[in-house]
PDB file of C-alpha atoms in Angstrom:
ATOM      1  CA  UNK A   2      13.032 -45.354   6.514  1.00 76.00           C
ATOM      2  CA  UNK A   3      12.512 -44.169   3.155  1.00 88.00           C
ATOM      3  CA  UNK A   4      10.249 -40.843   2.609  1.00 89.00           C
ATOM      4  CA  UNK A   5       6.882 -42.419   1.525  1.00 91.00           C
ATOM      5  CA  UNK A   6       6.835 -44.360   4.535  1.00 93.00           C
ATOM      6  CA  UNK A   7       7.481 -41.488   6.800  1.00 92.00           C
ATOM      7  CA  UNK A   8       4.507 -39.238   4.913  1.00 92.00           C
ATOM      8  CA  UNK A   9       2.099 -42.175   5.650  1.00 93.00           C
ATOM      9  CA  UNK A  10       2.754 -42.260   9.373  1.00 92.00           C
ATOM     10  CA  UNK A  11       0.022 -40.587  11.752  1.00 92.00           C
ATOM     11  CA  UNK A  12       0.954 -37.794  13.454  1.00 92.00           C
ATOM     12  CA  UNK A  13       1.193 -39.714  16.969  1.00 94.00           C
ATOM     13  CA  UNK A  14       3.503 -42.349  14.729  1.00 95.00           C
ATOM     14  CA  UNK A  15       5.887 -39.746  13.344  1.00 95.00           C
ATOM     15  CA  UNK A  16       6.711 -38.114  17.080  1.00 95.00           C
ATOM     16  CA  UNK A  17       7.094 -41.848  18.411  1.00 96.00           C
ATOM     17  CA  UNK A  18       9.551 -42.365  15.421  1.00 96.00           C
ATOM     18  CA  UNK A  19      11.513 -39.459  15.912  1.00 96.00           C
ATOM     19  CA  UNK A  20      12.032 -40.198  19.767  1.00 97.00           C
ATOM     20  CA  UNK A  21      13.089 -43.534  18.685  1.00 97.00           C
ATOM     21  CA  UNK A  22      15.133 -42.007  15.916  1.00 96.00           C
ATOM     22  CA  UNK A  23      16.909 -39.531  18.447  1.00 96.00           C
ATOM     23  CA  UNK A  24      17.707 -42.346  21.103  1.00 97.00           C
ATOM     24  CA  UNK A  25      19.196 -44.167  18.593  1.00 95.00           C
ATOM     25  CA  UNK A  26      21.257 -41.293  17.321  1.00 95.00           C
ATOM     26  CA  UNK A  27      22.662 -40.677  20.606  1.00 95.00           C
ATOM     27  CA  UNK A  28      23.274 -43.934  21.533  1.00 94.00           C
ATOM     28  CA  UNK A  29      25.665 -44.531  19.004  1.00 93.00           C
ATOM     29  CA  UNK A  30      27.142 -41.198  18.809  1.00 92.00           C
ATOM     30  CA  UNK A  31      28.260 -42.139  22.737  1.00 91.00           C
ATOM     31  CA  UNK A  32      29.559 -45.143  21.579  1.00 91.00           C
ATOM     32  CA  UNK A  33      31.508 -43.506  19.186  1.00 90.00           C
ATOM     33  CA  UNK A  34      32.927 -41.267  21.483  1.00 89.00           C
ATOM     34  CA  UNK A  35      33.678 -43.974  23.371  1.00 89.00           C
ATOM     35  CA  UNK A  36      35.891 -45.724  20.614  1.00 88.00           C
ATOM     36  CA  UNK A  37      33.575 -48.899  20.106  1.00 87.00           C
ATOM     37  CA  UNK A  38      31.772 -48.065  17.244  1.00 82.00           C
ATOM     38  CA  UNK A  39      32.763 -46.749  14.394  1.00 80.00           C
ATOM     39  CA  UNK A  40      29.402 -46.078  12.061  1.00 82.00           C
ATOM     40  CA  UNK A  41      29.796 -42.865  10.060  1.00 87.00           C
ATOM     41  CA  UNK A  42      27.400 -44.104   7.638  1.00 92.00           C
ATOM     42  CA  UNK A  43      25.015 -44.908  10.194  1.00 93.00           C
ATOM     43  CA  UNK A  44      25.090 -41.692  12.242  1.00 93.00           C
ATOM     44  CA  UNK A  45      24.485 -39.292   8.463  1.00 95.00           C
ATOM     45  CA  UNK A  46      21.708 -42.135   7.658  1.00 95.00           C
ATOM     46  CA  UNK A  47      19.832 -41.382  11.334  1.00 95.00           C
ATOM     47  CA  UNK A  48      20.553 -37.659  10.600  1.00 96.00           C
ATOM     48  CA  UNK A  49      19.024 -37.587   7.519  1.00 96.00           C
ATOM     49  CA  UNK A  50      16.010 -39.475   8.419  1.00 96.00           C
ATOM     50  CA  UNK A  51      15.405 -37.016  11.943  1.00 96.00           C
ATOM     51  CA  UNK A  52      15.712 -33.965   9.230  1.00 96.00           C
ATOM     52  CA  UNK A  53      12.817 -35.928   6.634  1.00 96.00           C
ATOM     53  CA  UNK A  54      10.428 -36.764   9.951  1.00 95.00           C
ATOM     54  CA  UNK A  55      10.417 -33.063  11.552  1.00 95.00           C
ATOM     55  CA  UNK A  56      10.326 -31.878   7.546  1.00 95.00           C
ATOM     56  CA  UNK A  57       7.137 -33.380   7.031  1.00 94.00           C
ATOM     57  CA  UNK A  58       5.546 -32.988  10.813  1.00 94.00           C
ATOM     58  CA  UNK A  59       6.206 -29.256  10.053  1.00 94.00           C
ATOM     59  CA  UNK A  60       4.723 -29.482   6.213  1.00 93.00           C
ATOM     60  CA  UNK A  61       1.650 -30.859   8.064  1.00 92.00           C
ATOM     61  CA  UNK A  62       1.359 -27.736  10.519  1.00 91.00           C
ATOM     62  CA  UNK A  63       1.919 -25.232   7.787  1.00 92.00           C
ATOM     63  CA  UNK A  64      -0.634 -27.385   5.868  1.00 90.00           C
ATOM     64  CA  UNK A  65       1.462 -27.238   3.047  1.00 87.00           C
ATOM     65  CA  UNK A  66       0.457 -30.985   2.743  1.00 76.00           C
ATOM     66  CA  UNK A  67      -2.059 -32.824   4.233  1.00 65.00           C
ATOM     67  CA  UNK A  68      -1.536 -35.801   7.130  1.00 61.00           C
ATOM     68  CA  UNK A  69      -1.035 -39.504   6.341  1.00 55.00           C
ATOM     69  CA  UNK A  70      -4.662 -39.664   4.523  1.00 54.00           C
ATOM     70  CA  UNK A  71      -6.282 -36.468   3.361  1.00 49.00           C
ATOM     71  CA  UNK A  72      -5.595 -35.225   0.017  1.00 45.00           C
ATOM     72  CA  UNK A  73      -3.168 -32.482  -1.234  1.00 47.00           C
ATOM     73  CA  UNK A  74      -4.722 -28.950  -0.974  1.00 50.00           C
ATOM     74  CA  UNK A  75      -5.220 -26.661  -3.782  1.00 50.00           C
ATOM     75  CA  UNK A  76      -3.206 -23.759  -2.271  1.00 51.00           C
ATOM     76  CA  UNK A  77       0.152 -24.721  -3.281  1.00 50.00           C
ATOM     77  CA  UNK A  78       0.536 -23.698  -6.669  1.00 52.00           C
ATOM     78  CA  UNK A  79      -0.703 -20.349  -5.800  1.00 51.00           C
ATOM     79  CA  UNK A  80       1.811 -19.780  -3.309  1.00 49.00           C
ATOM     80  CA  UNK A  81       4.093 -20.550  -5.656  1.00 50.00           C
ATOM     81  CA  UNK A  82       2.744 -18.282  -8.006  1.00 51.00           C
ATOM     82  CA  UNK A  83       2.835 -15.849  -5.640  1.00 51.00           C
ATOM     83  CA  UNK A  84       6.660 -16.402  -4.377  1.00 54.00           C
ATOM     84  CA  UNK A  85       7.325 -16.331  -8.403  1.00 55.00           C
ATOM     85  CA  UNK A  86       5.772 -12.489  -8.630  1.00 55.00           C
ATOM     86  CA  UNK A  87       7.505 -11.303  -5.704  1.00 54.00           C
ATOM     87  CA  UNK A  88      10.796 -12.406  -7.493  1.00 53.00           C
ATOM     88  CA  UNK A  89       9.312 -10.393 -10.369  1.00 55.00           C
ATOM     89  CA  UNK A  90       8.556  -7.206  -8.646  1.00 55.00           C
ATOM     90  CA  UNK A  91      12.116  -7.011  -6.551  1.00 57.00           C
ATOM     91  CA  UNK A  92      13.691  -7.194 -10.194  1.00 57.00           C
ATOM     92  CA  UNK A  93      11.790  -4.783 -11.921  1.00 55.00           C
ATOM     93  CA  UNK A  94      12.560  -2.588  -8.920  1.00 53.00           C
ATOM     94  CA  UNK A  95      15.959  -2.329  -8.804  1.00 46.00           C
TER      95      UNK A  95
END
């Protein structure tokens, strides 16, 4: 599932769709264990898409952005200004 899809998921969709995603996973790494499947590329792909789902479920408790359909706050350029002149400070310190 590609990114865009998984930021336009509800929040009820994306914790359905990582269960799924999980059950999945560990279905086929048991039958990989077990010798009958051999899908490396499938196992990183279910990985990867896990990672993006809990990525963006936590992005939407942080409020860093919004859910599915409320717009992007304001606040994230000044925490990254903010990030940038704490950088700034521990340099001139040293």
């Amino acid at each position: 599932m590609e990114l865009e899809k998984i930021r336009n998921l509800s929040d009820e969709e994306l914790v359905h769709q990582e269960k799924t995603t999980s059950e999945q996973l560990f279905r086929l790494r048991f039958q990989v264990s077990l010798g009958q499947n051999d899908g490396v590329k499938k196992l990183r792909q279910l990985r990867k898409e896990i990672a993006q789902i809990k990525t963006v479920a936590k992005e939407r408790e942080l409020g860093i952005r919004g859910a599915a359909k409320e717009p992007v706050s304001e606040k994230a350029p000044v925490a990254a200004v903010t990030r940038q002149n704490a950088t700034t400070k521990k340099r001139g310190a040293r």
